[in-house]
GROMACS .gro file of C-alpha atoms in nm:
model
  334
    1MET     CA    1  -8.936  -1.072  -7.800
    2GLU     CA    2  -9.241  -1.243  -7.649
    3LEU     CA    3  -9.247  -1.342  -7.283
    4HIS     CA    4  -9.244  -1.714  -7.370
    5ASP     CA    5  -8.919  -1.654  -7.563
    6VAL     CA    6  -8.776  -1.473  -7.261
    7TRP     CA    7  -8.866  -1.765  -7.036
    8PHE     CA    8  -8.710  -2.015  -7.275
    9VAL     CA    9  -8.387  -1.817  -7.240
   10LEU     CA   10  -8.421  -1.795  -6.861
   11ILE     CA   11  -8.483  -2.168  -6.828
   12ALA     CA   12  -8.179  -2.233  -7.048
   13VAL     CA   13  -7.974  -2.010  -6.816
   14LEU     CA   14  -8.101  -2.201  -6.512
   15TRP     CA   15  -8.003  -2.537  -6.665
   16ILE     CA   16  -7.664  -2.401  -6.767
   17GLY     CA   17  -7.609  -2.267  -6.415
   18TYR     CA   18  -7.707  -2.603  -6.272
   19PHE     CA   19  -7.467  -2.798  -6.491
   20PHE     CA   20  -7.186  -2.550  -6.429
   21LEU     CA   21  -7.220  -2.583  -6.051
   22GLU     CA   22  -7.348  -2.937  -6.008
   23GLY     CA   23  -7.111  -3.053  -6.280
   24PHE     CA   24  -6.804  -3.025  -6.057
   25ASP     CA   25  -7.010  -3.175  -5.771
   26PHE     CA   26  -7.072  -3.485  -5.981
   27GLY     CA   27  -6.707  -3.481  -6.086
   28ILE     CA   28  -6.587  -3.474  -5.726
   29GLY     CA   29  -6.816  -3.767  -5.645
   30VAL     CA   30  -6.667  -3.971  -5.930
   31LEU     CA   31  -6.315  -3.870  -5.828
   32THR     CA   32  -6.361  -4.018  -5.480
   33LYS     CA   33  -6.279  -4.348  -5.655
   34LEU     CA   34  -6.056  -4.228  -5.939
   35LEU     CA   35  -5.835  -3.984  -5.751
   36ALA     CA   36  -5.848  -4.043  -5.375
   37ARG     CA   37  -5.615  -4.312  -5.241
   38ASP     CA   38  -5.756  -4.352  -4.892
   39ARG     CA   39  -6.040  -4.244  -4.664
   40THR     CA   40  -5.863  -3.924  -4.563
   41GLU     CA   41  -5.825  -3.810  -4.923
   42ARG     CA   42  -6.186  -3.903  -4.997
   43ARG     CA   43  -6.287  -3.684  -4.705
   44VAL     CA   44  -6.075  -3.399  -4.844
   45LEU     CA   45  -6.256  -3.424  -5.178
   46ILE     CA   46  -6.598  -3.442  -5.018
   47ASN     CA   47  -6.514  -3.144  -4.797
   48THR     CA   48  -6.432  -2.931  -5.103
   49ILE     CA   49  -6.801  -2.936  -5.195
   50GLY     CA   50  -6.945  -2.991  -4.848
   51PRO     CA   51  -7.056  -2.629  -4.791
   52VAL     CA   52  -7.198  -2.576  -5.142
   53TRP     CA   53  -7.339  -2.895  -5.297
   54ASP     CA   54  -7.691  -2.846  -5.161
   55GLY     CA   55  -7.699  -2.485  -5.277
   56ASN     CA   56  -7.594  -2.598  -5.624
   57GLU     CA   57  -7.894  -2.831  -5.642
   58VAL     CA   58  -8.127  -2.535  -5.588
   59TRP     CA   59  -8.065  -2.451  -5.953
   60LEU     CA   60  -8.222  -2.783  -6.054
   61LEU     CA   61  -8.528  -2.720  -5.837
   62THR     CA   62  -8.563  -2.372  -5.982
   63ALA     CA   63  -8.522  -2.496  -6.340
   64GLY     CA   64  -8.782  -2.766  -6.286
   65GLY     CA   65  -9.022  -2.528  -6.113
   66ALA     CA   66  -8.979  -2.264  -6.382
   67THR     CA   67  -9.044  -2.522  -6.654
   68PHE     CA   68  -9.360  -2.637  -6.477
   69ALA     CA   69  -9.491  -2.282  -6.440
   70ALA     CA   70  -9.382  -2.133  -6.773
   71PHE     CA   71  -9.421  -2.435  -7.002
   72PRO     CA   72  -9.663  -2.686  -6.841
   73GLU     CA   73  -9.704  -2.888  -7.164
   74TRP     CA   74  -9.326  -2.926  -7.189
   75TYR     CA   75  -9.304  -3.029  -6.824
   76ALA     CA   76  -9.586  -3.283  -6.857
   77THR     CA   77  -9.451  -3.447  -7.172
   78LEU     CA   78  -9.092  -3.447  -7.049
   79PHE     CA   79  -9.162  -3.597  -6.708
   80SER     CA   80  -9.405  -3.857  -6.840
   81GLY     CA   81  -9.190  -3.966  -7.134
   82PHE     CA   82  -8.863  -3.961  -6.939
   83TYR     CA   83  -9.019  -4.092  -6.619
   84LEU     CA   84  -8.777  -4.378  -6.548
   85PRO     CA   85  -8.451  -4.189  -6.622
   86LEU     CA   86  -8.565  -3.885  -6.425
   87LEU     CA   87  -8.680  -4.108  -6.137
   88ALA     CA   88  -8.336  -4.271  -6.136
   89ILE     CA   89  -8.174  -3.925  -6.123
   90LEU     CA   90  -8.403  -3.820  -5.838
   91VAL     CA   91  -8.326  -4.132  -5.635
   92CYS     CA   92  -7.953  -4.080  -5.695
   93LEU     CA   93  -7.970  -3.718  -5.579
   94ILE     CA   94  -8.155  -3.821  -5.262
   95VAL     CA   95  -7.913  -4.102  -5.177
   96ARG     CA   96  -7.617  -3.881  -5.264
   97GLY     CA   97  -7.733  -3.608  -5.028
   98VAL     CA   98  -7.787  -3.861  -4.751
   99GLY     CA   99  -7.439  -4.000  -4.819
  100PHE     CA  100  -7.277  -3.658  -4.773
  101GLU     CA  101  -7.460  -3.605  -4.445
  102TYR     CA  102  -7.442  -3.954  -4.294
  103ARG     CA  103  -7.097  -4.075  -4.400
  104SER     CA  104  -6.928  -3.923  -4.095
  105LYS     CA  105  -7.204  -4.000  -3.844
  106ARG     CA  106  -7.036  -4.326  -3.740
  107PRO     CA  107  -6.663  -4.407  -3.720
  108GLU     CA  108  -6.679  -4.767  -3.848
  109GLU     CA  109  -6.482  -4.821  -4.168
  110ARG     CA  110  -6.753  -5.036  -4.327
  111TRP     CA  111  -7.018  -4.770  -4.263
  112GLN     CA  112  -6.810  -4.495  -4.424
  113THR     CA  113  -6.698  -4.717  -4.714
  114ASN     CA  114  -7.057  -4.807  -4.801
  115TRP     CA  115  -7.157  -4.440  -4.813
  116GLU     CA  116  -6.851  -4.361  -5.024
  117HIS     CA  117  -6.961  -4.627  -5.274
  118ALA     CA  118  -7.305  -4.466  -5.274
  119ILE     CA  119  -7.161  -4.118  -5.336
  120PHE     CA  120  -6.956  -4.249  -5.629
  121TRP     CA  121  -7.242  -4.428  -5.806
  122THR     CA  122  -7.500  -4.158  -5.736
  123SER     CA  123  -7.264  -3.902  -5.888
  124LEU     CA  124  -7.173  -4.110  -6.193
  125ILE     CA  125  -7.525  -4.221  -6.288
  126PRO     CA  126  -7.685  -3.873  -6.302
  127ALA     CA  127  -7.381  -3.738  -6.488
  128VAL     CA  128  -7.454  -3.992  -6.762
  129LEU     CA  129  -7.834  -3.972  -6.755
  130TRP     CA  130  -7.849  -3.593  -6.788
  131GLY     CA  131  -7.652  -3.620  -7.112
  132VAL     CA  132  -7.878  -3.898  -7.238
  133ALA     CA  133  -8.188  -3.693  -7.151
  134PHE     CA  134  -8.072  -3.375  -7.321
  135GLY     CA  135  -7.946  -3.572  -7.619
  136ASN     CA  136  -8.295  -3.710  -7.671
  137ILE     CA  137  -8.460  -3.371  -7.621
  138VAL     CA  138  -8.239  -3.218  -7.890
  139ARG     CA  139  -8.266  -3.515  -8.128
  140GLY     CA  140  -8.642  -3.538  -8.095
  141VAL     CA  141  -8.867  -3.802  -7.941
  142LYS     CA  142  -9.190  -3.974  -8.036
  143ILE     CA  143  -9.460  -3.714  -7.963
  144ASP     CA  144  -9.804  -3.760  -8.120
  145ARG     CA  145 -10.059  -3.504  -8.233
  146ASP     CA  146 -10.187  -3.471  -7.874
  147PHE     CA  147  -9.836  -3.371  -7.757
  148GLU     CA  148  -9.799  -3.696  -7.564
  149TYR     CA  149  -9.489  -3.915  -7.560
  150VAL     CA  150  -9.566  -4.251  -7.726
  151GLY     CA  151  -9.218  -4.405  -7.729
  152ASN     CA  152  -9.056  -4.643  -7.481
  153LEU     CA  153  -8.738  -4.662  -7.278
  154GLY     CA  154  -8.552  -4.835  -7.559
  155ASP     CA  155  -8.612  -4.537  -7.789
  156LEU     CA  156  -8.415  -4.317  -7.549
  157LEU     CA  157  -8.108  -4.542  -7.568
  158ASN     CA  158  -7.999  -4.437  -7.915
  159PRO     CA  159  -7.635  -4.379  -8.022
  160TYR     CA  160  -7.660  -3.999  -8.024
  161ALA     CA  161  -7.806  -3.980  -7.673
  162LEU     CA  162  -7.563  -4.239  -7.534
  163LEU     CA  163  -7.274  -4.038  -7.676
  164GLY     CA  164  -7.423  -3.734  -7.505
  165GLY     CA  165  -7.417  -3.928  -7.179
  166LEU     CA  166  -7.047  -4.010  -7.222
  167VAL     CA  167  -6.973  -3.645  -7.300
  168THR     CA  168  -7.145  -3.514  -6.986
  169LEU     CA  169  -6.977  -3.781  -6.772
  170THR     CA  170  -6.627  -3.699  -6.894
  171LEU     CA  171  -6.690  -3.324  -6.905
  172PHE     CA  172  -6.826  -3.311  -6.549
  173THR     CA  173  -6.545  -3.534  -6.422
  174PHE     CA  174  -6.288  -3.309  -6.591
  175HIS     CA  175  -6.463  -3.004  -6.442
  176GLY     CA  176  -6.448  -3.173  -6.100
  177ALA     CA  177  -6.080  -3.261  -6.136
  178VAL     CA  178  -5.999  -2.899  -6.218
  179PHE     CA  179  -6.206  -2.788  -5.919
  180ALA     CA  180  -6.020  -3.038  -5.698
  181SER     CA  181  -5.686  -2.899  -5.812
  182LEU     CA  182  -5.814  -2.549  -5.736
  183LYS     CA  183  -5.939  -2.635  -5.386
  184THR     CA  184  -5.681  -2.878  -5.247
  185LEU     CA  185  -5.323  -2.877  -5.124
  186GLY     CA  186  -5.025  -3.110  -5.148
  187ASP     CA  187  -5.001  -3.437  -5.335
  188ILE     CA  188  -5.371  -3.468  -5.407
  189ARG     CA  189  -5.362  -3.132  -5.583
  190ALA     CA  190  -5.077  -3.244  -5.809
  191ARG     CA  191  -5.251  -3.571  -5.894
  192ALA     CA  192  -5.580  -3.389  -5.959
  193ARG     CA  193  -5.403  -3.160  -6.204
  194LYS     CA  194  -5.242  -3.454  -6.384
  195LEU     CA  195  -5.570  -3.648  -6.401
  196ALA     CA  196  -5.754  -3.336  -6.522
  197PHE     CA  197  -5.517  -3.307  -6.818
  198THR     CA  198  -5.582  -3.668  -6.923
  199LEU     CA  199  -5.957  -3.635  -6.873
  200GLY     CA  200  -5.956  -3.311  -7.069
  201LEU     CA  201  -5.804  -3.479  -7.374
  202VAL     CA  202  -6.061  -3.761  -7.363
  203THR     CA  203  -6.342  -3.510  -7.317
  204ALA     CA  204  -6.220  -3.300  -7.609
  205VAL     CA  205  -6.242  -3.594  -7.849
  206LEU     CA  206  -6.590  -3.703  -7.735
  207ALA     CA  207  -6.728  -3.349  -7.715
  208LEU     CA  208  -6.599  -3.256  -8.059
  209VAL     CA  209  -6.771  -3.558  -8.215
  210PHE     CA  210  -7.098  -3.497  -8.029
  211LEU     CA  211  -7.116  -3.124  -8.096
  212ALA     CA  212  -7.018  -3.167  -8.461
  213TRP     CA  213  -7.293  -3.431  -8.496
  214THR     CA  214  -7.540  -3.190  -8.338
  215GLN     CA  215  -7.434  -2.905  -8.564
  216ALA     CA  216  -7.459  -3.118  -8.877
  217ASP     CA  217  -7.805  -3.244  -8.785
  218LYS     CA  218  -7.972  -2.943  -8.621
  219GLY     CA  219  -7.738  -2.647  -8.623
  220ASP     CA  220  -7.726  -2.304  -8.783
  221GLY     CA  221  -7.488  -2.008  -8.775
  222THR     CA  222  -7.564  -1.916  -8.415
  223SER     CA  223  -7.513  -2.268  -8.283
  224LEU     CA  224  -7.189  -2.289  -8.480
  225ILE     CA  225  -7.056  -1.990  -8.286
  226ALA     CA  226  -7.147  -2.165  -7.958
  227LEU     CA  227  -6.973  -2.480  -8.080
  228ILE     CA  228  -6.654  -2.290  -8.160
  229VAL     CA  229  -6.660  -2.119  -7.820
  230ALA     CA  230  -6.714  -2.453  -7.640
  231VAL     CA  231  -6.433  -2.631  -7.822
  232ALA     CA  232  -6.190  -2.337  -7.790
  233ALA     CA  233  -6.266  -2.304  -7.418
  234LEU     CA  234  -6.219  -2.677  -7.363
  235PHE     CA  235  -5.878  -2.682  -7.528
  236GLY     CA  236  -5.793  -2.365  -7.337
  237ALA     CA  237  -5.890  -2.535  -7.011
  238VAL     CA  238  -5.670  -2.836  -7.092
  239GLY     CA  239  -5.378  -2.610  -7.176
  240ALA     CA  240  -5.428  -2.401  -6.863
  241ILE     CA  241  -5.433  -2.703  -6.631
  242LYS     CA  242  -5.117  -2.834  -6.799
  243ALA     CA  243  -4.953  -2.498  -6.724
  244GLY     CA  244  -5.070  -2.509  -6.362
  245ARG     CA  245  -5.319  -2.224  -6.402
  246GLU     CA  246  -5.604  -2.388  -6.213
  247GLY     CA  247  -5.819  -2.076  -6.184
  248TRP     CA  248  -5.810  -2.010  -6.557
  249SER     CA  249  -5.871  -2.376  -6.630
  250PHE     CA  250  -6.178  -2.383  -6.405
  251ALA     CA  251  -6.320  -2.069  -6.565
  252LEU     CA  252  -6.264  -2.210  -6.913
  253SER     CA  253  -6.413  -2.550  -6.827
  254GLY     CA  254  -6.717  -2.364  -6.696
  255ILE     CA  255  -6.737  -2.168  -7.023
  256THR     CA  256  -6.720  -2.501  -7.207
  257ILE     CA  257  -7.022  -2.632  -7.019
  258ALA     CA  258  -7.213  -2.307  -7.068
  259ALA     CA  259  -7.137  -2.285  -7.442
  260ALA     CA  260  -7.207  -2.655  -7.506
  261PHE     CA  261  -7.549  -2.648  -7.340
  262ALA     CA  262  -7.624  -2.309  -7.494
  263MET     CA  263  -7.562  -2.473  -7.831
  264LEU     CA  264  -7.811  -2.749  -7.749
  265PHE     CA  265  -8.079  -2.496  -7.656
  266LEU     CA  266  -8.004  -2.291  -7.967
  267THR     CA  267  -8.052  -2.595  -8.191
  268MET     CA  268  -8.391  -2.659  -8.027
  269PHE     CA  269  -8.543  -2.310  -8.044
  270PRO     CA  270  -8.828  -2.238  -8.109
  271ASN     CA  271  -8.904  -2.598  -8.015
  272VAL     CA  272  -8.883  -2.706  -7.654
  273MET     CA  273  -8.934  -3.073  -7.738
  274PRO     CA  274  -8.917  -3.170  -8.106
  275SER     CA  275  -9.132  -3.457  -8.236
  276SER     CA  276  -8.951  -3.722  -8.437
  277LEU     CA  277  -9.284  -3.842  -8.580
  278ASP     CA  278  -9.397  -3.516  -8.737
  279PRO     CA  279  -9.241  -3.168  -8.694
  280ALA     CA  280  -9.593  -3.023  -8.675
  281TRP     CA  281  -9.647  -3.216  -8.351
  282SER     CA  282  -9.345  -3.065  -8.179
  283LEU     CA  283  -9.385  -2.871  -7.857
  284THR     CA  284  -9.280  -2.511  -7.913
  285VAL     CA  285  -9.235  -2.203  -7.696
  286SER     CA  286  -9.579  -2.085  -7.808
  287ASN     CA  287  -9.796  -2.398  -7.789
  288ALA     CA  288  -9.639  -2.525  -7.464
  289SER     CA  289  -9.635  -2.202  -7.265
  290SER     CA  290  -9.857  -2.066  -6.990
  291SER     CA  291 -10.077  -1.762  -7.033
  292PRO     CA  292  -9.913  -1.420  -7.082
  293TYR     CA  293 -10.047  -1.310  -6.743
  294THR     CA  294  -9.877  -1.604  -6.568
  295LEU     CA  295  -9.550  -1.533  -6.746
  296LYS     CA  296  -9.573  -1.166  -6.652
  297ILE     CA  297  -9.613  -1.244  -6.280
  298MET     CA  298  -9.325  -1.494  -6.299
  299THR     CA  299  -9.104  -1.233  -6.463
  300TRP     CA  300  -9.157  -0.984  -6.181
  301LEU     CA  301  -9.090  -1.249  -5.915
  302ALA     CA  302  -8.776  -1.365  -6.093
  303ALA     CA  303  -8.650  -1.007  -6.125
  304ILE     CA  304  -8.675  -0.966  -5.746
  305ALA     CA  305  -8.560  -1.307  -5.624
  306THR     CA  306  -8.281  -1.396  -5.868
  307PRO     CA  307  -8.030  -1.122  -5.767
  308LEU     CA  308  -8.077  -1.211  -5.398
  309VAL     CA  309  -8.008  -1.580  -5.463
  310LEU     CA  310  -7.700  -1.497  -5.672
  311LEU     CA  311  -7.564  -1.266  -5.403
  312TYR     CA  312  -7.615  -1.523  -5.128
  313GLN     CA  313  -7.457  -1.807  -5.325
  314SER     CA  314  -7.162  -1.588  -5.429
  315TRP     CA  315  -7.107  -1.498  -5.063
  316THR     CA  316  -7.109  -1.868  -4.972
  317TYR     CA  317  -6.835  -1.946  -5.223
  318TRP     CA  318  -6.633  -1.649  -5.099
  319VAL     CA  319  -6.653  -1.763  -4.737
  320PHE     CA  320  -6.536  -2.116  -4.825
  321ARG     CA  321  -6.278  -2.012  -5.084
  322LYS     CA  322  -5.962  -2.145  -4.914
  323ARG     CA  323  -5.783  -2.465  -5.009
  324ILE     CA  324  -5.790  -2.773  -4.787
  325GLY     CA  325  -5.563  -3.077  -4.758
  326THR     CA  326  -5.505  -3.390  -4.555
  327LYS     CA  327  -5.334  -3.184  -4.282
  328HIS     CA  328  -5.663  -3.010  -4.213
  329ILE     CA  329  -5.835  -3.346  -4.171
  330ALA     CA  330  -5.563  -3.451  -3.923
  331ASP     CA  331  -5.604  -3.124  -3.732
  332ALA     CA  332  -5.979  -3.173  -3.718
  333ALA     CA  333  -5.934  -3.524  -3.578
  334HIS     CA  334  -5.748  -3.380  -3.277
   0.00000   0.00000   0.00000
């Protein structure tokens, strides 16, 4: 296996890790309106991800940085062609982070309510746009012989990509609801579990259609295996949450995300950005990659840094592993 193939796999792993972790972050943000009944419950939900949300976003920075260094042509075409959607995601992530930090800086109800609105919308919009973006990457976009994107924003809003956006929104919200049931106590936990079951059924229908469409259009035997794993894990997660097994449900919903995005990357390889104008103009792991020397240096750095980051982030989740509820918010107020 060539180094550019290795880095395609590593970048896929980084994106999968990001969507696994940030997925329930986005879901919690959406649930501040769908699940929480008052400001105290919204604070409970926000506190479930308070210690970890910024660490989860490191995976996005690493994935973007790795793409820039390992596949500069891919990075350039992607960020120029998808400039407006990616800018919208970036603005949402900035505002969302500010919302988490500033919501509790002042006690006025209007101040906190405005930031809660911001957290909701800046969680929902990226959850949709990431699905639209990856749907277009898998489907193929208008890339010319110079490897430049020549389409427009309207080309990105096609039925396949929009369905991908609905799938990521429902899947991340389901993932967040399972996480909420795993991390909370009392009535909110019971309602999170009930809502997760309903969301899981909706997600299963949408995901099955989207993944089957992908398989029929781009898939092979390997991607079919990933599809089967994703669908089986999703139904397993729905069944587990119905049975009150929140830990199993969260693990299975995470496997669903990992298998679904693994399937998308498998259908792309060896392309990194297929051209819908002419397959010969597609960006591939070979024509979009950096020099072998650059990839070699990156490999050594990744081998040293990645285990340290994983250990630190695992320790963070272990420290903040306990459940919280409204009683903890009341205790904190005193």
